[in-house]
XYZ file of C-alpha atoms in Angstrom:
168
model
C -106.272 129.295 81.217
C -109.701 127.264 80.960
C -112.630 128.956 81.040
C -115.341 128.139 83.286
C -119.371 128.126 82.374
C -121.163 130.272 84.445
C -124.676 128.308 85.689
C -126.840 130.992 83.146
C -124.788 129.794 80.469
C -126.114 126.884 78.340
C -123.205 124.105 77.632
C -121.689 124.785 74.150
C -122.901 121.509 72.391
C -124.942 118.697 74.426
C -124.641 116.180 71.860
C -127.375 114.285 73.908
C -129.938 116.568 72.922
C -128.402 118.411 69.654
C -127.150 115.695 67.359
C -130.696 113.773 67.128
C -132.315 113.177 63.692
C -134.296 115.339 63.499
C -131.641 117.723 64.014
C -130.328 116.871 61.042
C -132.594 116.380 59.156
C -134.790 119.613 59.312
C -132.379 122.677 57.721
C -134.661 124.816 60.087
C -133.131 123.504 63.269
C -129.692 123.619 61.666
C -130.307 127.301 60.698
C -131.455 128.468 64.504
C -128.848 126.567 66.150
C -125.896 128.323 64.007
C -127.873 131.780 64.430
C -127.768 130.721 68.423
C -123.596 129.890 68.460
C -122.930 133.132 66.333
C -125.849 135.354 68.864
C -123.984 133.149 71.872
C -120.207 133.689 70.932
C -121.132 137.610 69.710
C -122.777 138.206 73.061
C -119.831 137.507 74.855
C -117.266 139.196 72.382
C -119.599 142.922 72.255
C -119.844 142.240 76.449
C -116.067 142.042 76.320
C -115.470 145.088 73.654
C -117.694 147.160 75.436
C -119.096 145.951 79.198
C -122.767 146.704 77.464
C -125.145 143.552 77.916
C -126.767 141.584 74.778
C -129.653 143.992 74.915
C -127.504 147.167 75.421
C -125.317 147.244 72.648
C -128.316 145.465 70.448
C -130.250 148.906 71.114
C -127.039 150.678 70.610
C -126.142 149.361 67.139
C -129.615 149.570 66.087
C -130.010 153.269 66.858
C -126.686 153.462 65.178
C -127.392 151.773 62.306
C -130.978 153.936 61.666
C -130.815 157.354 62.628
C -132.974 158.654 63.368
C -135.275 156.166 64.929
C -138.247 156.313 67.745
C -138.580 154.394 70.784
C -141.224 152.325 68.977
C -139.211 151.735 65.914
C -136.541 150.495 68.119
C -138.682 148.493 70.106
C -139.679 146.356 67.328
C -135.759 145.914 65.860
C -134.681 144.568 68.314
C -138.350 143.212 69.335
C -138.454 143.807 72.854
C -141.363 146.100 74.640
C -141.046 150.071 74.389
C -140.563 150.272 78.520
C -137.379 148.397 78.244
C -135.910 149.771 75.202
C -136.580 153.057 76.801
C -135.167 152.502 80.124
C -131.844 151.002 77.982
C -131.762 154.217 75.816
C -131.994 156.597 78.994
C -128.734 154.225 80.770
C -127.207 155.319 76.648
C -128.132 159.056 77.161
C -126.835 159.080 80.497
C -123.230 157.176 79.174
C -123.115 160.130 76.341
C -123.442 157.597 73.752
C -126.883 158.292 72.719
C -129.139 161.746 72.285
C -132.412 161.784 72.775
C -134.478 164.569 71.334
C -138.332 165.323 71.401
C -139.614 165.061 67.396
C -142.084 168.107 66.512
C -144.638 168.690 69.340
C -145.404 164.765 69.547
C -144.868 162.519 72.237
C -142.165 160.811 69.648
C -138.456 161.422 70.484
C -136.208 160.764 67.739
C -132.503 159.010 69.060
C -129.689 159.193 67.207
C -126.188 158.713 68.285
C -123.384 161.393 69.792
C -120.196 162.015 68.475
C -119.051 159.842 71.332
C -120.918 156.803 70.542
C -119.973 156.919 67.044
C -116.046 156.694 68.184
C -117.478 153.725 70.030
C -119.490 152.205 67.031
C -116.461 152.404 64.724
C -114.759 149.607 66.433
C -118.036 147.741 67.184
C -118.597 147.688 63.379
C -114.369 146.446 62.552
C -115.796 143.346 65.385
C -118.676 142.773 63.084
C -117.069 142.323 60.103
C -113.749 140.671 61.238
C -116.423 137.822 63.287
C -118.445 137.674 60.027
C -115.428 136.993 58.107
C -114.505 134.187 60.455
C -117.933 132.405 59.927
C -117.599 132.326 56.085
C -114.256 131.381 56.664
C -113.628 128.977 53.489
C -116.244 129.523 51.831
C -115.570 130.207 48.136
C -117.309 133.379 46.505
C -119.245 131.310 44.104
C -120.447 129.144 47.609
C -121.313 133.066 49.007
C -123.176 133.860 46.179
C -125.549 130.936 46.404
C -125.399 130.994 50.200
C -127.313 134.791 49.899
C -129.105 133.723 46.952
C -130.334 130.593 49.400
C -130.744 133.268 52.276
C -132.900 135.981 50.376
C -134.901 132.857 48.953
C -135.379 131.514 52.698
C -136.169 135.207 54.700
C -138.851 135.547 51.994
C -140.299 131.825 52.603
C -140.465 132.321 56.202
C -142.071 135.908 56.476
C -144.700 134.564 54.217
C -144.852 131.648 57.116
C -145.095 134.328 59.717
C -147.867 136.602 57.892
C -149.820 133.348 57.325
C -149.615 132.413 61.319
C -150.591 135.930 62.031
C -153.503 135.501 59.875
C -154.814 132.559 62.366
């Protein structure tokens, strides 16, 4: 059976617009458009695992991943405003998947998550790593090795970027 675009859904490739010079010329533009087809195609394979949005099970692996973590920590993994993370962690709470607890006599509450959500996180985690394998797909370990070295190298080269624009 085909599968039909939805009109929200940006076309997989538009070679008018994505195969340009530029494009391929600038490893910057090559690097966000592979992060966008593996953010694109994991979107739609955590939506089908689990009927949570992009931003649900984002928030959900994240408090997974870090417990336990604030509203405000959260809020700036996944780097959306506190409001919204909130009102996704109380639709978690309410699905069992997440607890929410008050830390000390703060305003902080600490989230961490339930015995149920870790039964779901299992899985989520087997997706992960079966989809990363996929992506490296034939890629030699010596080609891995350089690829993280070339990673590492890069992350470090653009924070520097970002701390000098936030400097401005």
């Amino acid at each position: 059976m085909k599968r039909t675009q939805t009109a929200t859904e940006p076309p997989l490739i538009r070679k008018d617009i994505e195969g340009g010079p530029l494009s391929r010329e600038l490893v910057s533009i090559q690097v966000v458009r592979l992060a966008d087809f593996i953010e694109r195609s994991g979107r739609l394979a955590f939506h089908r695992r689990t009927g949570f949005s992009d931003f649900e099970w984002r928030v959900f692996i994240w408090a997974c991943e870090t417990p336990p973590v604030s509203i405000n920590e959260l809020s700036a993994l996944v780097h959306r405003g506190p409001a919204q993370v909130s009102r996704t962690v109380q639709k978690l709470v309410a699905a069992r998947l997440l607890h929410r607890a008050n830390r000390g006599s703060g305003p902080t509450v600490s989230i961490t998550p339930t015995r149920l959500g870790l039964t779901l996180y299992a899985p989520l985690v087997a997706l992960a790593r079966e989809r990363d394998a996929q992506i490296m797909a034939g890629l030699s370990a010596e080609e891995l090795r350089v690829f993280e070295k070339c990673l590492a190298r890069m992350n470090r080269n653009a924070l520097a970027l970002l701390a000098r624009e936030q400097e401005k």
